[in-house]
CSV table of C-alpha atoms in Angstrom, one decimal:
chain,number,residue,atom,x,y,z
A,1,MET,CA,-4.4,-1.3,-35.1
A,2,ASP,CA,-4.6,1.8,-36.9
A,3,PHE,CA,-1.0,3.9,-37.9
A,4,GLY,CA,-2.4,6.1,-35.3
A,5,GLU,CA,-2.4,3.7,-32.8
A,6,CYS,CA,1.0,2.0,-33.8
A,7,LEU,CA,2.7,5.3,-33.5
A,8,ARG,CA,1.2,5.9,-30.0
A,9,ARG,CA,2.6,2.7,-29.1
A,10,GLN,CA,6.0,3.9,-30.2
A,11,ILE,CA,6.5,7.0,-28.7
A,12,GLU,CA,5.6,5.4,-25.3
A,13,GLU,CA,8.3,2.5,-26.4
A,14,ILE,CA,10.6,5.4,-27.3
A,15,GLU,CA,10.2,7.2,-23.8
A,16,SER,CA,10.5,3.9,-21.5
A,17,LEU,CA,13.9,3.3,-23.8
A,18,GLN,CA,14.8,7.0,-23.0
A,19,ALA,CA,14.3,6.8,-20.3
A,20,ILE,CA,16.4,3.4,-19.0
A,21,LEU,CA,19.1,3.8,-21.5
A,22,GLU,CA,19.8,7.5,-21.6
A,23,GLU,CA,23.0,8.5,-23.1
A,24,ASN,CA,22.9,5.4,-25.1
A,25,PHE,CA,19.9,6.5,-26.5
A,26,LYS,CA,20.2,8.4,-29.7
A,27,PHE,CA,17.7,9.2,-33.1
A,28,ILE,CA,19.3,8.9,-36.3
A,29,SER,CA,16.0,10.5,-38.0
A,30,PRO,CA,16.4,14.2,-38.4
A,31,PHE,CA,13.4,15.0,-36.1
A,32,CYS,CA,12.9,14.7,-32.1
A,33,LEU,CA,10.3,13.2,-30.0
A,34,GLU,CA,8.0,15.9,-29.5
A,35,GLU,CA,7.5,15.8,-33.7
A,36,LEU,CA,6.5,12.5,-33.2
A,37,VAL,CA,3.9,13.4,-30.5
A,38,GLU,CA,2.6,16.4,-32.7
A,39,ALA,CA,2.0,13.8,-35.6
A,40,ALA,CA,0.4,11.7,-33.2
A,41,GLU,CA,-1.9,14.5,-32.3
A,42,ALA,CA,-2.4,15.8,-35.6
A,43,GLY,CA,-3.3,12.2,-37.4
A,44,ILE,CA,-0.9,13.0,-39.7
A,45,PRO,CA,1.7,10.2,-41.1
A,46,SER,CA,4.7,10.3,-38.9
A,47,PRO,CA,8.0,10.8,-40.1
A,48,ARG,CA,10.5,7.4,-40.1
A,49,VAL,CA,11.2,6.5,-36.6
A,50,GLU,CA,15.1,5.5,-36.7
A,51,PHE,CA,17.7,5.7,-33.6
A,52,GLU,CA,20.5,3.7,-31.9
A,53,ILE,CA,21.4,1.8,-29.1
A,54,GLN,CA,24.6,1.2,-27.7
A,55,ALA,CA,25.4,-1.4,-26.1
A,56,LEU,CA,28.8,-3.5,-24.5
A,57,ILE,CA,29.7,-7.1,-24.9
A,58,GLU,CA,32.6,-8.6,-23.3
A,59,ASN,CA,33.9,-5.5,-22.9
A,60,THR,CA,33.3,-4.6,-26.9
A,61,PRO,CA,31.2,-1.9,-27.9
A,62,ILE,CA,28.6,-2.9,-30.4
A,63,GLU,CA,25.8,-0.2,-31.9
A,64,ILE,CA,22.3,-1.0,-32.7
A,65,SER,CA,20.4,0.3,-35.7
A,66,PHE,CA,16.6,0.2,-35.6
A,67,TYR,CA,14.4,1.4,-37.8
A,68,LEU,CA,10.6,1.1,-37.4
A,69,PRO,CA,8.1,0.5,-40.0
A,70,ARG,CA,5.0,2.6,-39.4
A,71,SER,CA,3.1,-0.3,-38.7
A,72,TYR,CA,5.3,-1.4,-35.5
A,73,PRO,CA,4.2,-3.0,-33.7
A,74,THR,CA,2.3,-5.3,-35.7
A,75,ALA,CA,5.1,-5.1,-38.0
A,76,ALA,CA,8.7,-6.2,-37.4
A,77,LEU,CA,11.5,-4.4,-36.5
A,78,VAL,CA,14.7,-4.0,-38.5
A,79,ALA,CA,18.3,-3.9,-36.8
A,80,THR,CA,21.3,-3.7,-38.3
A,81,PHE,CA,24.8,-3.8,-36.7
A,82,SER,CA,28.3,-2.1,-36.1
A,83,CYS,CA,30.9,-3.5,-34.2
A,84,PRO,CA,35.0,-4.0,-34.4
A,85,ALA,CA,34.5,-7.4,-33.1
A,86,LEU,CA,32.3,-8.1,-36.3
A,87,ASP,CA,33.5,-9.4,-39.8
A,88,LYS,CA,31.1,-8.8,-43.0
A,89,ASP,CA,30.4,-12.6,-42.6
A,90,GLY,CA,29.6,-12.2,-38.7
A,91,GLU,CA,27.5,-9.3,-39.4
A,92,ARG,CA,25.6,-10.7,-41.8
A,93,ARG,CA,24.0,-14.2,-39.5
A,94,LEU,CA,23.6,-11.6,-36.5
A,95,THR,CA,21.3,-9.6,-38.5
A,96,ALA,CA,19.4,-12.9,-40.1
A,97,GLU,CA,19.2,-14.2,-37.3
A,98,CYS,CA,18.0,-11.3,-35.4
A,99,ALA,CA,15.5,-10.8,-38.3
A,100,ARG,CA,14.2,-14.5,-37.8
A,101,GLN,CA,13.8,-13.3,-33.8
A,102,ALA,CA,11.9,-10.1,-34.3
A,103,SER,CA,9.4,-11.9,-36.8
A,104,THR,CA,8.4,-14.1,-33.6
A,105,TRP,CA,8.0,-11.1,-31.2
A,106,VAL,CA,5.4,-9.1,-33.9
A,107,GLY,CA,2.8,-7.7,-31.7
A,108,GLU,CA,4.8,-6.8,-28.7
A,109,ALA,CA,6.8,-3.5,-28.0
A,110,CYS,CA,10.2,-5.7,-28.6
A,111,VAL,CA,13.0,-3.2,-29.1
A,112,TYR,CA,14.6,-3.5,-25.4
A,113,THR,CA,13.5,-7.4,-25.6
A,114,CYS,CA,16.2,-7.3,-28.8
A,115,VAL,CA,18.7,-5.6,-27.2
A,116,GLU,CA,18.8,-8.5,-24.4
A,117,TRP,CA,18.8,-10.7,-27.0
A,118,VAL,CA,21.9,-9.4,-28.7
A,119,ARG,CA,24.0,-8.7,-25.3
A,120,GLU,CA,23.1,-12.6,-24.8
A,121,HIS,CA,24.0,-13.8,-28.6
A,122,ALA,CA,25.7,-11.8,-30.5
A,123,ALA,CA,29.4,-13.0,-28.9
A,124,ARG,CA,29.1,-16.2,-30.4
A,125,TYR,CA,29.2,-14.3,-34.4
A,126,PHE,CA,32.9,-12.3,-32.8
A,127,ALA,CA,34.3,-16.7,-33.9
A,128,SER,CA,34.9,-16.3,-37.3
A,129,ARG,CA,36.9,-13.0,-37.0
A,130,ALA,CA,38.3,-14.7,-34.0
A,131,GLU,CA,39.7,-17.5,-35.8
A,132,ALA,CA,40.8,-15.7,-39.1
A,133,ALA,CA,43.1,-13.5,-36.6
A,134,ALA,CA,44.5,-16.3,-34.8
A,135,PRO,CA,48.2,-16.9,-35.1
A,136,SER,CA,48.8,-20.0,-37.5
A,137,HIS,CA,51.0,-21.5,-35.5
A,138,GLU,CA,48.7,-21.7,-32.0
A,139,ALA,CA,48.4,-25.3,-31.7
A,140,THR,CA,44.4,-25.2,-30.6
A,141,SER,CA,42.6,-28.1,-31.6
A,142,VAL,CA,38.8,-27.6,-33.0
A,143,VAL,CA,36.1,-30.3,-33.4
A,144,LEU,CA,34.0,-31.4,-36.2
A,145,VAL,CA,30.7,-33.3,-35.5
A,146,ARG,CA,28.4,-35.0,-38.1
A,147,GLN,CA,24.7,-34.9,-36.5
A,148,TYR,CA,22.3,-37.2,-38.0
A,149,ILE,CA,18.8,-36.6,-37.4
A,150,TYR,CA,15.4,-38.6,-38.2
A,151,PHE,CA,12.2,-37.0,-39.1
A,152,HIS,CA,8.6,-38.8,-39.1
A,153,HIS,CA,8.2,-36.8,-41.9
A,154,VAL,CA,9.4,-33.2,-43.4
A,155,TYR,CA,6.7,-31.3,-45.2
A,156,SER,CA,6.3,-27.5,-44.5
A,157,ARG,CA,8.2,-25.7,-47.2
A,158,GLU,CA,8.4,-22.5,-44.7
A,159,LYS,CA,10.6,-25.3,-42.0
A,160,MET,CA,12.7,-26.4,-44.6
A,161,ARG,CA,13.5,-22.6,-45.7
A,162,SER,CA,14.4,-22.0,-41.9
A,163,ILE,CA,16.9,-24.6,-41.6
A,164,LEU,CA,18.5,-24.0,-45.1
A,165,GLY,CA,18.9,-20.1,-43.9
A,166,TRP,CA,20.1,-22.0,-40.8
A,167,ALA,CA,22.3,-23.9,-42.2
A,168,SER,CA,24.0,-20.9,-43.9
A,169,ASP,CA,24.3,-19.2,-41.0
A,170,PHE,CA,26.1,-21.4,-38.6
A,171,ASN,CA,28.3,-22.7,-41.5
A,172,ILE,CA,26.9,-26.3,-42.2
A,173,THR,CA,27.1,-28.8,-44.5
A,174,GLY,CA,25.3,-31.9,-45.1
A,175,PHE,CA,22.1,-32.3,-46.3
A,176,LEU,CA,18.4,-32.2,-45.9
A,177,LEU,CA,15.7,-34.8,-47.2
A,178,PRO,CA,11.9,-33.8,-46.8
A,179,GLY,CA,9.4,-35.7,-47.0
A,180,LYS,CA,8.4,-38.9,-45.0
A,181,PRO,CA,11.1,-40.0,-43.3
A,182,GLY,CA,12.5,-36.6,-43.4
A,183,ALA,CA,16.4,-36.8,-42.4
A,184,ILE,CA,19.2,-34.3,-41.6
A,185,CYS,CA,22.9,-34.7,-41.4
A,186,ALA,CA,24.5,-31.3,-39.9
A,187,GLU,CA,28.3,-31.5,-40.3
A,188,GLY,CA,30.4,-28.7,-38.6
A,189,LEU,CA,32.1,-26.8,-35.8
A,190,GLU,CA,30.7,-29.0,-32.7
A,191,GLU,CA,29.3,-25.4,-31.2
A,192,ASN,CA,27.8,-24.6,-34.7
A,193,VAL,CA,26.3,-27.9,-35.0
A,194,ARG,CA,25.2,-27.6,-31.6
A,195,ASP,CA,23.1,-24.1,-31.7
A,196,PHE,CA,22.1,-25.3,-35.7
A,197,VAL,CA,20.5,-28.4,-34.1
A,198,GLU,CA,18.8,-26.3,-31.2
A,199,HIS,CA,17.1,-24.3,-33.5
A,200,ILE,CA,15.9,-27.2,-35.0
A,201,ARG,CA,14.2,-28.5,-32.1
A,202,ARG,CA,12.3,-25.6,-31.3
A,203,LEU,CA,10.1,-26.2,-34.6
A,204,PRO,CA,6.7,-28.6,-34.4
A,205,TRP,CA,7.5,-31.9,-35.0
A,206,GLN,CA,5.8,-35.2,-35.0
A,207,LYS,CA,9.0,-37.0,-34.4
A,208,MET,CA,12.4,-35.9,-34.2
A,209,GLN,CA,15.4,-38.3,-33.0
A,210,SER,CA,19.3,-38.2,-32.9
A,211,ARG,CA,20.3,-41.3,-34.2
A,212,HIS,CA,23.8,-41.0,-34.9
A,213,HIS,CA,26.9,-38.5,-34.0
A,214,GLU,CA,30.0,-39.2,-35.4
A,215,ARG,CA,33.3,-37.0,-33.5
A,216,GLU,CA,36.4,-35.9,-34.6
A,217,GLU,CA,39.5,-33.8,-33.3
A,218,HIS,CA,41.3,-31.4,-35.5
A,219,PRO,CA,44.8,-30.0,-34.7
A,220,SER,CA,43.3,-26.6,-37.3
A,221,LEU,CA,40.6,-25.0,-38.5
A,222,PRO,CA,42.3,-25.4,-42.0
A,223,ALA,CA,42.3,-29.5,-40.9
A,224,LEU,CA,38.9,-29.2,-40.1
A,225,ARG,CA,38.0,-27.9,-43.2
A,226,ALA,CA,39.2,-30.5,-45.5
A,227,ALA,CA,38.0,-33.5,-43.0
A,228,ARG,CA,34.7,-32.1,-44.1
A,229,ILE,CA,32.9,-35.0,-46.0
A,230,PHE,CA,29.9,-32.4,-47.8
A,231,ASN,CA,31.0,-29.2,-49.5
A,232,ARG,CA,27.9,-27.7,-49.2
A,233,PHE,CA,24.5,-28.5,-47.2
A,234,GLU,CA,22.1,-30.4,-49.9
A,235,GLU,CA,18.4,-30.4,-50.1
A,236,HIS,CA,17.9,-34.0,-51.4
A,237,HIS,CA,15.1,-35.2,-53.8
A,238,ASP,CA,14.2,-38.9,-52.4
A,239,LEU,CA,15.4,-41.0,-49.9
A,240,ALA,CA,17.5,-43.3,-52.8
A,241,GLU,CA,19.6,-40.1,-53.5
A,242,THR,CA,20.0,-39.6,-49.9
A,243,ARG,CA,20.9,-43.4,-49.0
A,244,ALA,CA,22.9,-43.7,-52.0
A,245,THR,CA,24.8,-40.2,-50.9
A,246,LEU,CA,25.8,-41.8,-47.5
A,247,ARG,CA,27.3,-45.2,-48.9
A,248,THR,CA,29.6,-43.8,-52.1
A,249,ARG,CA,30.7,-41.3,-49.1
A,250,GLY,CA,31.8,-44.2,-47.0
A,251,LEU,CA,28.7,-43.1,-43.9
A,252,THR,CA,27.2,-46.7,-44.0
A,253,GLU,CA,26.7,-47.1,-40.6
A,254,ALA,CA,25.2,-43.6,-40.2
A,255,ASP,CA,22.7,-44.8,-43.2
A,256,ALA,CA,22.2,-47.7,-41.1
A,257,MET,CA,22.0,-46.2,-37.9
A,258,LEU,CA,19.4,-43.7,-39.8
A,259,PHE,CA,17.1,-46.1,-41.8
A,260,GLY,CA,17.8,-49.4,-40.3
């Protein structure tokens, strides 16, 4: 698809978005739709295509800023976010996950798909701000889990990069053992581990099996943080290192369940 065809498809999508979203759509770039059309008709390079879309999530306004590369939709769109319920960490994690999602939509007119994805998923990234703002005397228990997953093999560097990125996004500690067999220990807040593992399940695997699960209830987030056995998400080099790590940290049952 040449740049002219890409621009024509961008114009069609923008016109559709304006019709659907009305006042919730506005251009950032110093040009109007007519100038885009003129560029397409003249066969000249298009201006930078940037616009904002306003949405409402759980009664909280969120502003999504989009940038469309010249080769969009054959290149991924770029989205950033501004929202009073997002702290810097939540904004970073939401932006990173949206970028990963956008890479799966390449080839499609996907701006509205992205907006719908944000409406469905963004609220979970509000949690870090809510936790930080929660009164320290509030007696709300939190659950720490460790989930141990066995793989027939983990060789793909692309899969490993995704797993390490998701571990950062969901504040997961533990380890990844590449090779044959492969294994993961995912330690963190129960809902974060659940989402982390769900992302991993979406990747193609010859065999992926959850072999052990540990669950601990704690009175507060500081107590949960203190109970973590791992202080980061590590990439191990071989099976011997992983088994030694499990045993020295008192996780002999997990070692037996994972590797026999």
